[in-house]
PDB file as gemmi writes it, atoms N, CA and C in Angstrom:
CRYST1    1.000    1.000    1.000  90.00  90.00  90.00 P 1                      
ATOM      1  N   UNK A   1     101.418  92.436 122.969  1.00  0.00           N  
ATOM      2  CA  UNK A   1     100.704  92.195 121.737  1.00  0.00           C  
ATOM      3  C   UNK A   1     100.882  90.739 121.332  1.00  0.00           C  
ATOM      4  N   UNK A   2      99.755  89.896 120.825  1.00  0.00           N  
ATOM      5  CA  UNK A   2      99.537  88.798 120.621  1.00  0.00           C  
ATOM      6  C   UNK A   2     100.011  88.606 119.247  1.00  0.00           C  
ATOM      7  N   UNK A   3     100.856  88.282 118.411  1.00  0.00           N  
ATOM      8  CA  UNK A   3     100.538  87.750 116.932  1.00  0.00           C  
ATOM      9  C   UNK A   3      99.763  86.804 116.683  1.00  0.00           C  
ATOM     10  N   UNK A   4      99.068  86.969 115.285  1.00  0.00           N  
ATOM     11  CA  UNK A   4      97.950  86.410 114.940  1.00  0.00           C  
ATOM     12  C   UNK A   4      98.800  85.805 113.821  1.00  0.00           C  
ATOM     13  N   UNK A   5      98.682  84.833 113.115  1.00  0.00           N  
ATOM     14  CA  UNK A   5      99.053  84.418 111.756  1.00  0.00           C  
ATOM     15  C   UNK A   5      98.126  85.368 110.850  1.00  0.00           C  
ATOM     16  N   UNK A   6      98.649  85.151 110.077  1.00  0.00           N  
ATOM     17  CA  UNK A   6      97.539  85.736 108.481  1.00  0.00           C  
ATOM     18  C   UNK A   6      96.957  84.864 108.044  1.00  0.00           C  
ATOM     19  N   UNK A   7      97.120  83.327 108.089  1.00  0.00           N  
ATOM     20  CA  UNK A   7      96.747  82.262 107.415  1.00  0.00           C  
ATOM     21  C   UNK A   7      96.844  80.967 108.244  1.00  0.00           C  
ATOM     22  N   UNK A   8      96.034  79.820 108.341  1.00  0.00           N  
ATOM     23  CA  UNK A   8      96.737  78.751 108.730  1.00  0.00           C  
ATOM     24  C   UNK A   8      97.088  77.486 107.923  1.00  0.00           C  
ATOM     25  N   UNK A   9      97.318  76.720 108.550  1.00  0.00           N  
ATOM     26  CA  UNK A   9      97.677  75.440 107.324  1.00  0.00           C  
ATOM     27  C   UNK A   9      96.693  74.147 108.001  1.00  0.00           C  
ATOM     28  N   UNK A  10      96.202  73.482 107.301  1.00  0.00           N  
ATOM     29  CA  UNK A  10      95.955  72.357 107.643  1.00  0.00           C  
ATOM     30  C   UNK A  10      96.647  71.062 106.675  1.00  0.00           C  
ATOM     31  N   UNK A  11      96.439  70.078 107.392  1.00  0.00           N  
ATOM     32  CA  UNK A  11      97.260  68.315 106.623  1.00  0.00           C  
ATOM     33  C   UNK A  11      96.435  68.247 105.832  1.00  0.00           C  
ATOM     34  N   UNK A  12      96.642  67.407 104.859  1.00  0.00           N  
ATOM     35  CA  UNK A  12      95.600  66.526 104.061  1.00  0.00           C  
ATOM     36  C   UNK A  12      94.481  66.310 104.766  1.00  0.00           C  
ATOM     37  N   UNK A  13      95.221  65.147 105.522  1.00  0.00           N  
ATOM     38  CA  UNK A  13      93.955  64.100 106.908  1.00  0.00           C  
ATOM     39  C   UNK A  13      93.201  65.064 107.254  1.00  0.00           C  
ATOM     40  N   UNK A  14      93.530  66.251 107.746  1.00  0.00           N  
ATOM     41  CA  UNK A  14      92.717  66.837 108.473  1.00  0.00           C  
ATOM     42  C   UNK A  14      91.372  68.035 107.731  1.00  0.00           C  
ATOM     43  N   UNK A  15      91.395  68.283 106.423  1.00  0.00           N  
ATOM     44  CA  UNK A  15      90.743  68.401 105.285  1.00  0.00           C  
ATOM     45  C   UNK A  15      89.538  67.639 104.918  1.00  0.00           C  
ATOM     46  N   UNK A  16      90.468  66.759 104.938  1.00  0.00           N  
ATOM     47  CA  UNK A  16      89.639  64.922 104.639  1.00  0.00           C  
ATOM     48  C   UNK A  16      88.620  64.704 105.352  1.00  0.00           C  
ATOM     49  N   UNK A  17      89.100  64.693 107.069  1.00  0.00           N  
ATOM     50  CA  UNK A  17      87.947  64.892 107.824  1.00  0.00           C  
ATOM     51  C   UNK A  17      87.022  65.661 107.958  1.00  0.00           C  
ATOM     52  N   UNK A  18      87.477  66.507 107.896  1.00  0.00           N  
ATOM     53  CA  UNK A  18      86.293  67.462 107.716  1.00  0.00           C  
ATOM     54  C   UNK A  18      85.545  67.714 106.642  1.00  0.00           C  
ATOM     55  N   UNK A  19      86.079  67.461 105.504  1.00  0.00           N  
ATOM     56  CA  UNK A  19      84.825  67.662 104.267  1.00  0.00           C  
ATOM     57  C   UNK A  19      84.043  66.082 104.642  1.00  0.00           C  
ATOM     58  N   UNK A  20      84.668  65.143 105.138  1.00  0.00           N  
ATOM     59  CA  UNK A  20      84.000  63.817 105.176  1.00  0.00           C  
ATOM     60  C   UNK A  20      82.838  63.927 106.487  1.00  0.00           C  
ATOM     61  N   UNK A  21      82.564  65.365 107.530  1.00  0.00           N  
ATOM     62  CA  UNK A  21      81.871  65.277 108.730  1.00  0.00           C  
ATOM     63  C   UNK A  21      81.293  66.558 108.101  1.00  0.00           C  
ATOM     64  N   UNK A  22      81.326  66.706 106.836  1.00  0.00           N  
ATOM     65  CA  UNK A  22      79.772  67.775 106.745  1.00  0.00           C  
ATOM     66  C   UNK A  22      80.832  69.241 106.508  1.00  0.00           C  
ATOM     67  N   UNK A  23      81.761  69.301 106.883  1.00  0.00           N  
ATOM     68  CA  UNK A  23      82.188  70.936 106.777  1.00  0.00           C  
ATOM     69  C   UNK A  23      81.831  71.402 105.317  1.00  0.00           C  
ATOM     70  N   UNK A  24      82.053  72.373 104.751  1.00  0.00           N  
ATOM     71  CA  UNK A  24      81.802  73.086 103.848  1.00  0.00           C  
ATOM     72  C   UNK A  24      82.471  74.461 103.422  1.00  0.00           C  
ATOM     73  N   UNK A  25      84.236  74.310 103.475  1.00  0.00           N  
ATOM     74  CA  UNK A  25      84.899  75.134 103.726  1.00  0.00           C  
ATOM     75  C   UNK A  25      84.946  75.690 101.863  1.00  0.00           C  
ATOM     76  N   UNK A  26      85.212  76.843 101.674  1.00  0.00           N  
ATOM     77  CA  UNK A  26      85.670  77.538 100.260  1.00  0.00           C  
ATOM     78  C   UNK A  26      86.786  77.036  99.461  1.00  0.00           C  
ATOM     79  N   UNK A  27      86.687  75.845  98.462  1.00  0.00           N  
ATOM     80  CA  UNK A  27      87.947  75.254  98.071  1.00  0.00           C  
ATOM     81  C   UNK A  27      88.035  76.041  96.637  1.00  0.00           C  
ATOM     82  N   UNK A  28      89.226  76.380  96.985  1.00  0.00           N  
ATOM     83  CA  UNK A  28      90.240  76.935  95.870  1.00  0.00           C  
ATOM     84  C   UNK A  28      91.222  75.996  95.245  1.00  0.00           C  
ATOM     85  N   UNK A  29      91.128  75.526  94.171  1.00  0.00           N  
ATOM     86  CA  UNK A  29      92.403  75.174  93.508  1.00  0.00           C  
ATOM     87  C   UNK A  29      93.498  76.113  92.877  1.00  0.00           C  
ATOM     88  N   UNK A  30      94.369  76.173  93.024  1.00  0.00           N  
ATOM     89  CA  UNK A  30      95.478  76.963  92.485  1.00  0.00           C  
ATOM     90  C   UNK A  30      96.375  76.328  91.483  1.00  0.00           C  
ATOM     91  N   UNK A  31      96.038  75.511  91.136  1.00  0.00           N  
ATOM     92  CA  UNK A  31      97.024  74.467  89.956  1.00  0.00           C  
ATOM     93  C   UNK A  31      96.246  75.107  88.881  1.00  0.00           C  
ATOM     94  N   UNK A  32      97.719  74.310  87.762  1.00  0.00           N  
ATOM     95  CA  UNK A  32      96.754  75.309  86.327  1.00  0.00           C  
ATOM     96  C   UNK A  32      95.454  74.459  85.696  1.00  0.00           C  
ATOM     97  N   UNK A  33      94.990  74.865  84.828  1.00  0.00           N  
ATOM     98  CA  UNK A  33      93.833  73.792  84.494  1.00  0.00           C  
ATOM     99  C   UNK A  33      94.141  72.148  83.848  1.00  0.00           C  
ATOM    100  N   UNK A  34      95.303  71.842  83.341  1.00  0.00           N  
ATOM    101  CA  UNK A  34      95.643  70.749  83.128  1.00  0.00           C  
ATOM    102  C   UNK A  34      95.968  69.713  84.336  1.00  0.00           C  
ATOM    103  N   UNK A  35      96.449  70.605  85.652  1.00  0.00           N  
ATOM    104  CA  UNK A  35      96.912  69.868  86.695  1.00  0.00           C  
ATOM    105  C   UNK A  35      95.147  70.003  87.184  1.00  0.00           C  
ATOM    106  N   UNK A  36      94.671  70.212  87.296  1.00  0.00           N  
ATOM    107  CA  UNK A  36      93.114  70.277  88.107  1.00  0.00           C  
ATOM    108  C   UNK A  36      92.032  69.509  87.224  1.00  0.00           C  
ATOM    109  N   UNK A  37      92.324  68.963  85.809  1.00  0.00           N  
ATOM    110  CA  UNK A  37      91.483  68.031  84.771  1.00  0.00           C  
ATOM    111  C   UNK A  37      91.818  66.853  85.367  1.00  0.00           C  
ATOM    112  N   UNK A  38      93.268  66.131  85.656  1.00  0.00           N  
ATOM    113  CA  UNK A  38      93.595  65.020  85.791  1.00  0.00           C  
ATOM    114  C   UNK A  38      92.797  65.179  87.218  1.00  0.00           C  
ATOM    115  N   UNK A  39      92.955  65.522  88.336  1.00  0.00           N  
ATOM    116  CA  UNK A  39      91.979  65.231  89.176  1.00  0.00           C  
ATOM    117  C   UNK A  39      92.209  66.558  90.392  1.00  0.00           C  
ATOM    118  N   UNK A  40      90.852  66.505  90.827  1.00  0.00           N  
ATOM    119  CA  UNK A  40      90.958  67.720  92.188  1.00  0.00           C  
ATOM    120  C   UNK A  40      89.789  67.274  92.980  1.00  0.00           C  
ATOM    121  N   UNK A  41      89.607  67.864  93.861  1.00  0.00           N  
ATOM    122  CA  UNK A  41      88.384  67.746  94.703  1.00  0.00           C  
ATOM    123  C   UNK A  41      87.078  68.271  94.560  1.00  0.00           C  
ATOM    124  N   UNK A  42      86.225  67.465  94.873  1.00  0.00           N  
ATOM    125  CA  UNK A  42      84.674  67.598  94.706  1.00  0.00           C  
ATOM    126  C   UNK A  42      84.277  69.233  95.250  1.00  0.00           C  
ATOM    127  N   UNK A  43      83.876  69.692  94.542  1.00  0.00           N  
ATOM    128  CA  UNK A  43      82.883  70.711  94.945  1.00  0.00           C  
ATOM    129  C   UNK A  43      84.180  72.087  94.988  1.00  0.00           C  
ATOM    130  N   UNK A  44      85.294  72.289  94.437  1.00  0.00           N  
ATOM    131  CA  UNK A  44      86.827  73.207  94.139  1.00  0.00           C  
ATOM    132  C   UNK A  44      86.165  74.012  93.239  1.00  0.00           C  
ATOM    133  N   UNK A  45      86.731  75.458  93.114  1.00  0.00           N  
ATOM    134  CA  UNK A  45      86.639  76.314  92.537  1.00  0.00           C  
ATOM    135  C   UNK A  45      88.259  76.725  92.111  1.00  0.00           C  
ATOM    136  N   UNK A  46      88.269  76.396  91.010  1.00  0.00           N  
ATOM    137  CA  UNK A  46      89.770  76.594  90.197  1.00  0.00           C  
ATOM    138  C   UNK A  46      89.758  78.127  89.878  1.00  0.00           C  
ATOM    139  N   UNK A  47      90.954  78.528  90.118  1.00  0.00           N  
ATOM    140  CA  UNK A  47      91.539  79.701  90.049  1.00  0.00           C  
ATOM    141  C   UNK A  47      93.254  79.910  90.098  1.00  0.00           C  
ATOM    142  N   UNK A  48      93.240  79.459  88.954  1.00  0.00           N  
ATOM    143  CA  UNK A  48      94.914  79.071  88.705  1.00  0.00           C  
ATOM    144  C   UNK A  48      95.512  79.998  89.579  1.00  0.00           C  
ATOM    145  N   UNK A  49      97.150  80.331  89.926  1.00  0.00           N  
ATOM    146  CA  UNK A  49      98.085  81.107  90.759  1.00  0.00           C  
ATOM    147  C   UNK A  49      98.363  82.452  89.233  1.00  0.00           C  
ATOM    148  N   UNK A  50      98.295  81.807  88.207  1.00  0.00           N  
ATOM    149  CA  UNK A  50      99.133  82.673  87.723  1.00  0.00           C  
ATOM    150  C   UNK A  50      97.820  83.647  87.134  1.00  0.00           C  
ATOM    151  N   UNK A  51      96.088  83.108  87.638  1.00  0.00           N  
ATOM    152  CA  UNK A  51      95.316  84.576  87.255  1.00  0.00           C  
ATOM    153  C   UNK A  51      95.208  84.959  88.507  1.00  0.00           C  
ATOM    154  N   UNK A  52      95.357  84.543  90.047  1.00  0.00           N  
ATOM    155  CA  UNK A  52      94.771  84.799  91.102  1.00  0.00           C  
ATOM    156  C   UNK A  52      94.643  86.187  91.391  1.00  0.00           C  
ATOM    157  N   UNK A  53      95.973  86.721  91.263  1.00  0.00           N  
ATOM    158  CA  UNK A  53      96.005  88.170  91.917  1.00  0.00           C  
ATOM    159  C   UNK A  53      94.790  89.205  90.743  1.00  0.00           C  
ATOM    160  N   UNK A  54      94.530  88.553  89.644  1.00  0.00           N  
ATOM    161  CA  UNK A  54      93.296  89.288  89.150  1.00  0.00           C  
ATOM    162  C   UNK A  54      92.021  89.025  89.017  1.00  0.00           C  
ATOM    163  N   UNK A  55      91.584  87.833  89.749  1.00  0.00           N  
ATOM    164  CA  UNK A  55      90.195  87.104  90.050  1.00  0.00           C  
ATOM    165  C   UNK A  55      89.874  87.051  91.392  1.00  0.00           C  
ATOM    166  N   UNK A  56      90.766  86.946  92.696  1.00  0.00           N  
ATOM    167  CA  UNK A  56      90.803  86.285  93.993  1.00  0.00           C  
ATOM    168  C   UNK A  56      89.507  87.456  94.549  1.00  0.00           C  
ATOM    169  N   UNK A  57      90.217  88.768  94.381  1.00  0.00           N  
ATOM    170  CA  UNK A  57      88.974  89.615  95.108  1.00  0.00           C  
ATOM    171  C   UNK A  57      87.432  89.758  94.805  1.00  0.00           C  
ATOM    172  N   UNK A  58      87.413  89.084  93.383  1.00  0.00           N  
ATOM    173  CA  UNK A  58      86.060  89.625  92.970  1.00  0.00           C  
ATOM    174  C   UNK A  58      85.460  88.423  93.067  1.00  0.00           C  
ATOM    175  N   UNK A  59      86.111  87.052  93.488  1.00  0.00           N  
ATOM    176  CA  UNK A  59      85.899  86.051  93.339  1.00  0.00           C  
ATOM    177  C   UNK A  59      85.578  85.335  94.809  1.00  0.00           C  
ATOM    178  N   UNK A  60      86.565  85.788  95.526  1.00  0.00           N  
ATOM    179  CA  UNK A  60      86.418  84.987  97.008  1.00  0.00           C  
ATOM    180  C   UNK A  60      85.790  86.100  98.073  1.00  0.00           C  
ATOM    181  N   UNK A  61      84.565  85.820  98.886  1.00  0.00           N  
ATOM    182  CA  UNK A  61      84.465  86.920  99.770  1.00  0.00           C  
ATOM    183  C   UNK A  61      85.203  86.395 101.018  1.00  0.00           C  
ATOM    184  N   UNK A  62      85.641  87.927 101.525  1.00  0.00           N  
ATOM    185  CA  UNK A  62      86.584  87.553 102.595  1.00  0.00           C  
ATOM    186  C   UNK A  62      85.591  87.400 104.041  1.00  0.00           C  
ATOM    187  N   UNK A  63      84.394  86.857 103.962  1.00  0.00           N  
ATOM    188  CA  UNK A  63      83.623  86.274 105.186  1.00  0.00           C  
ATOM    189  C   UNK A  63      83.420  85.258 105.083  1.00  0.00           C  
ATOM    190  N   UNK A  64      83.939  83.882 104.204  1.00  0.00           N  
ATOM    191  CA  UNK A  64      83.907  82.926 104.550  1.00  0.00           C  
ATOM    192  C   UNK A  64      85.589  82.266 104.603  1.00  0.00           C  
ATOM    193  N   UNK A  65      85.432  80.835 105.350  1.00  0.00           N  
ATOM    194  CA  UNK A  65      86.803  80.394 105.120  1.00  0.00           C  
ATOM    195  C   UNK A  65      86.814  79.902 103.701  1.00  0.00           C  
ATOM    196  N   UNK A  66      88.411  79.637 103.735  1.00  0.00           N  
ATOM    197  CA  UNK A  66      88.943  79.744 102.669  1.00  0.00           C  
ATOM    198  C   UNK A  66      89.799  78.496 102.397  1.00  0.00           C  
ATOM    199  N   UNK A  67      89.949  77.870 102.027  1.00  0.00           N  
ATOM    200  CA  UNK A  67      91.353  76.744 101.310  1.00  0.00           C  
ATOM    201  C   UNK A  67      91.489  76.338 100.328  1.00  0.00           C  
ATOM    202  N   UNK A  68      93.156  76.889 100.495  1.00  0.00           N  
ATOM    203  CA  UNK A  68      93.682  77.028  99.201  1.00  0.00           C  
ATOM    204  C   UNK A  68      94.238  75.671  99.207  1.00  0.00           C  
ATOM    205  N   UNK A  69      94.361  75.075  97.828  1.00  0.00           N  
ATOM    206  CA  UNK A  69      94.878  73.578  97.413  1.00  0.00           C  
ATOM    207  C   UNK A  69      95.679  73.708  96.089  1.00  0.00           C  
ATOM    208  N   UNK A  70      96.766  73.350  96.222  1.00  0.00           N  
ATOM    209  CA  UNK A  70      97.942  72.958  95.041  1.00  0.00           C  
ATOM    210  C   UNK A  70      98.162  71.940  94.799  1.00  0.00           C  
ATOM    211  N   UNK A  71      99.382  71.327  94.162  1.00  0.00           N  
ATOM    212  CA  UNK A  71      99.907  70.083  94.465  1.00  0.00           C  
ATOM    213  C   UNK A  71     100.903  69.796  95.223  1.00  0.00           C  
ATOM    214  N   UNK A  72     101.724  70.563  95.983  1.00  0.00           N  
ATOM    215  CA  UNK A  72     102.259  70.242  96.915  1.00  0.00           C  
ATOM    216  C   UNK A  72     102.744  71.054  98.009  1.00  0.00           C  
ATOM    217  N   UNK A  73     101.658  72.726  97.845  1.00  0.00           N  
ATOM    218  CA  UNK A  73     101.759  73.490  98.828  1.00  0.00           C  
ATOM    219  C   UNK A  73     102.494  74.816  98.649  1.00  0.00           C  
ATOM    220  N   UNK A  74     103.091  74.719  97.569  1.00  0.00           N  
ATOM    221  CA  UNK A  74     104.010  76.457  97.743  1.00  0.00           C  
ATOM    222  C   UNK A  74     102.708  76.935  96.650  1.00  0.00           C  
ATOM    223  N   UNK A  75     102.495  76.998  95.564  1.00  0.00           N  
ATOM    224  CA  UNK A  75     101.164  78.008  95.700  1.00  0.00           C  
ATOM    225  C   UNK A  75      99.953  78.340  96.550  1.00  0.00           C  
ATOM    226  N   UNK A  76     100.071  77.396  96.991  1.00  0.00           N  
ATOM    227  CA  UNK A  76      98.386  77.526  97.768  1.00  0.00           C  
ATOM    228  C   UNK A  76      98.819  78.268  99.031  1.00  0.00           C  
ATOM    229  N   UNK A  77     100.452  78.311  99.221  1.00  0.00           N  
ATOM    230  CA  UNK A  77     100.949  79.146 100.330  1.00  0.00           C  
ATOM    231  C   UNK A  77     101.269  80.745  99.710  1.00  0.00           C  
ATOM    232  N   UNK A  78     101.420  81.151  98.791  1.00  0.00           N  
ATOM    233  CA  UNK A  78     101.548  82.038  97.405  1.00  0.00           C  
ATOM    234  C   UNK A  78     100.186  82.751  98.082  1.00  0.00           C  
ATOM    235  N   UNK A  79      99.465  81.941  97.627  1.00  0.00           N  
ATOM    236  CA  UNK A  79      97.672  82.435  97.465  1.00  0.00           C  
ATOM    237  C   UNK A  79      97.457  83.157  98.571  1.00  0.00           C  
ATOM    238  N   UNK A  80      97.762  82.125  99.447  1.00  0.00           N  
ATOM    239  CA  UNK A  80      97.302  82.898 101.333  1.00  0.00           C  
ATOM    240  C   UNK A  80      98.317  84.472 101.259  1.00  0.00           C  
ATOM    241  N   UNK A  81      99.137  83.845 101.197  1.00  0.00           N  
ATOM    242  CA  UNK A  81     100.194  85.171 101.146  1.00  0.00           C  
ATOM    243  C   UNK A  81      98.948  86.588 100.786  1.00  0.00           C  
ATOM    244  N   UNK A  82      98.731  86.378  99.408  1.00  0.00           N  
ATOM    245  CA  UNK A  82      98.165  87.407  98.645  1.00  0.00           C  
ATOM    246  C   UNK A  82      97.044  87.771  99.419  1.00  0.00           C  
ATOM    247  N   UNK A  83      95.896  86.830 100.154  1.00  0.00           N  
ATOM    248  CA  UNK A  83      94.772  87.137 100.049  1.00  0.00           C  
ATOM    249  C   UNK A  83      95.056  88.282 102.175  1.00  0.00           C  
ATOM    250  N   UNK A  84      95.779  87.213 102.361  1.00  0.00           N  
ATOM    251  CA  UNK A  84      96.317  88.062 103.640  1.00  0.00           C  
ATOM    252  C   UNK A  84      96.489  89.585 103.482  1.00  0.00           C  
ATOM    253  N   UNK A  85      97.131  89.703 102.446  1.00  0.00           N  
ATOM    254  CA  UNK A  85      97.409  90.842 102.221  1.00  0.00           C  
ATOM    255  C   UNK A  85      96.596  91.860 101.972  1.00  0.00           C  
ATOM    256  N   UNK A  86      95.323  91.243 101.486  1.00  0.00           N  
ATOM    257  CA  UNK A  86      93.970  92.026 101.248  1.00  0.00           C  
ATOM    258  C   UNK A  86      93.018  92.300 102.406  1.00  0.00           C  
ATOM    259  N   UNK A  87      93.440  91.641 103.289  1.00  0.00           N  
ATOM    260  CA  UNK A  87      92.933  91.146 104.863  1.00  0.00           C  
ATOM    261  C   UNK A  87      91.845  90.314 105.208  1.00  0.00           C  
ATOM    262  N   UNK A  88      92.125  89.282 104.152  1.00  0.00           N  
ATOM    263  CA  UNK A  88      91.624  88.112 104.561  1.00  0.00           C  
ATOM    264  C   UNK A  88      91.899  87.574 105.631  1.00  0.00           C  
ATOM    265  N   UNK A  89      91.100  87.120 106.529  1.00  0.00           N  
ATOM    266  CA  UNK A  89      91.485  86.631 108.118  1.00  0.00           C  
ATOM    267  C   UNK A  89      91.134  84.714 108.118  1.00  0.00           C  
ATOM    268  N   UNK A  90      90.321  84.718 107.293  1.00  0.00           N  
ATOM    269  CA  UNK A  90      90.073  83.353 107.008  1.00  0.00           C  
ATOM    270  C   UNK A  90      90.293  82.239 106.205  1.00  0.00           C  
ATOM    271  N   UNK A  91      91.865  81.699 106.436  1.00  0.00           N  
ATOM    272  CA  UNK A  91      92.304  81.452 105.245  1.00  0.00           C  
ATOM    273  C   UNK A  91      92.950  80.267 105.331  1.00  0.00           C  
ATOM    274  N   UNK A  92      93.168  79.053 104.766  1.00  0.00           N  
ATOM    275  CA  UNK A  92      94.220  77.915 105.135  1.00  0.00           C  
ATOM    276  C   UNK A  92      94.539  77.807 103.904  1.00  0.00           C  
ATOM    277  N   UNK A  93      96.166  76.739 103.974  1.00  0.00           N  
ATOM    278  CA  UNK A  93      96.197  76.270 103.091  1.00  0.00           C  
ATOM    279  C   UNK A  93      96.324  74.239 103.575  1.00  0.00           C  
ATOM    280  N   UNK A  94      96.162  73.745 102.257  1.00  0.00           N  
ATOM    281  CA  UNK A  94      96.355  72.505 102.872  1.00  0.00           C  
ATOM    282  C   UNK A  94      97.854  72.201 102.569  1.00  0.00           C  
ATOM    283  N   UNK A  95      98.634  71.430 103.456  1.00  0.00           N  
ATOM    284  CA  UNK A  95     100.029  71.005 103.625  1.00  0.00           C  
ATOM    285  C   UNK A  95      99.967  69.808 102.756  1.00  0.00           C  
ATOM    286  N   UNK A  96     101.037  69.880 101.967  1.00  0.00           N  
ATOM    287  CA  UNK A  96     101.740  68.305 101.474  1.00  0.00           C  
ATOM    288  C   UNK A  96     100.585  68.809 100.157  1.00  0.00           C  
ATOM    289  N   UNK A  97      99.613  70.071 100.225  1.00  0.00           N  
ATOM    290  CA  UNK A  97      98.598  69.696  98.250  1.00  0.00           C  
ATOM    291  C   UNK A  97      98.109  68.285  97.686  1.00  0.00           C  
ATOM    292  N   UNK A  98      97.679  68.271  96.838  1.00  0.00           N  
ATOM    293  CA  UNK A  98      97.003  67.268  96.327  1.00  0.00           C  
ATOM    294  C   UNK A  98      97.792  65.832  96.046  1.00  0.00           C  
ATOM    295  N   UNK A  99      99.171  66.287  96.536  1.00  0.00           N  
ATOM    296  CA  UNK A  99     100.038  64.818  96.103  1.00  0.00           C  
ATOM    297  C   UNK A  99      99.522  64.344  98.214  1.00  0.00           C  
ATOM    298  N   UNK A 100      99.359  64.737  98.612  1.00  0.00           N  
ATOM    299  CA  UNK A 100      99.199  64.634  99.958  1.00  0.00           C  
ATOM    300  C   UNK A 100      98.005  63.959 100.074  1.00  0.00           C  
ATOM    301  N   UNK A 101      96.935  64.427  99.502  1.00  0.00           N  
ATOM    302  CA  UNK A 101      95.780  63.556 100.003  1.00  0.00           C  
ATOM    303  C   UNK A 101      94.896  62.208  99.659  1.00  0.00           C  
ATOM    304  N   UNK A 102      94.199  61.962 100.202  1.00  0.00           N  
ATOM    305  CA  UNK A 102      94.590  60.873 100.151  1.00  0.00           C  
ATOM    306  C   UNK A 102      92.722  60.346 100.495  1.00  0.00           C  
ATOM    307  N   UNK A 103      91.873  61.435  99.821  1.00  0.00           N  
ATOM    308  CA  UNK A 103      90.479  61.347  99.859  1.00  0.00           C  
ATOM    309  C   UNK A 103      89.852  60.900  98.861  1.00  0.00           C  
ATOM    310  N   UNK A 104      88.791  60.676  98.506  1.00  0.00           N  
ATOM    311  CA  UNK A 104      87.835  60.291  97.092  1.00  0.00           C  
ATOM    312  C   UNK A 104      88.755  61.941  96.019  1.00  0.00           C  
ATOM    313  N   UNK A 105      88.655  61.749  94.838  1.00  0.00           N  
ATOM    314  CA  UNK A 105      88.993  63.018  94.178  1.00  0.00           C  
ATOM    315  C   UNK A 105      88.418  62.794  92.924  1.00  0.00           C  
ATOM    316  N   UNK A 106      87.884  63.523  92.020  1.00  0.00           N  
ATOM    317  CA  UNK A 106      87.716  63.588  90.986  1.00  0.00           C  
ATOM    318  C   UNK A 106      88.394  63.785  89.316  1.00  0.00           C  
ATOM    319  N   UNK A 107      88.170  62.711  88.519  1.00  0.00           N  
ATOM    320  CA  UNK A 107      89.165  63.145  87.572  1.00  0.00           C  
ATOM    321  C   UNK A 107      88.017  63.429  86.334  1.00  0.00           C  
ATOM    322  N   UNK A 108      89.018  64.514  85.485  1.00  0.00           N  
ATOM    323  CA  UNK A 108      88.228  64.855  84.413  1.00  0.00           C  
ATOM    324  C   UNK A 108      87.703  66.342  85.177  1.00  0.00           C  
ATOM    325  N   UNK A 109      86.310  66.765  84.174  1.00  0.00           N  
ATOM    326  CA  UNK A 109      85.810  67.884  84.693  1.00  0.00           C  
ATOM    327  C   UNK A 109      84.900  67.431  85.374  1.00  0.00           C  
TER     328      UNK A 109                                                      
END                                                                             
């Protein structure tokens, strides 16, 4: 028997690139709304950690990918946790969170 992860992780950089070559992956923010005003990424769908476990299902379908974004990775690893658990198969989080990257970002709403 092969193990599969439940989730994977990607870097910053490697995020970066890819929203910068066209991808179009499901961004989740998991910070609360004060940490996601000062700044987050273009085109994020905020869903703080502490409502997730009562928004994530009705909110995220589990046929597209998924990444989760914090500020420095243990929620957005939290999140996967949870959504794994629902059997989400498509899921990352990004490593190092928003203190990590290092792309265009947006501040304000």
């Amino acid at each position: 028997m092969v193990f599969k992860p439940a989730y994977s992780h990607l870097s910053a950089a490697e995020l970066q690139e890819r929203l910068e070559n066209g991808d179009h992956p499901t961004l989740v923010d998991v910070r609360t709304p004060a940490e996601y005003f000062q700044y987050h990424l273009e085109n994020v769908q905020l869903i703080p950690i502490d409502e997730f476990a009562s928004r994530a299902a009705g909110e995220l379908s589990s046929d597209e990918e998924i990444v989760l974004i914090c500020e420095h990775g243990v929620r957005s690893e939290m999140a996967a946790q949870y959504l794994a658990s629902l059997g989400y198969e498509n899921v990352a989080t990004m490593d190092g969170g928003m203190a990590a990257y290092q792309g265009e970002v947006v501040h304000g709403e």
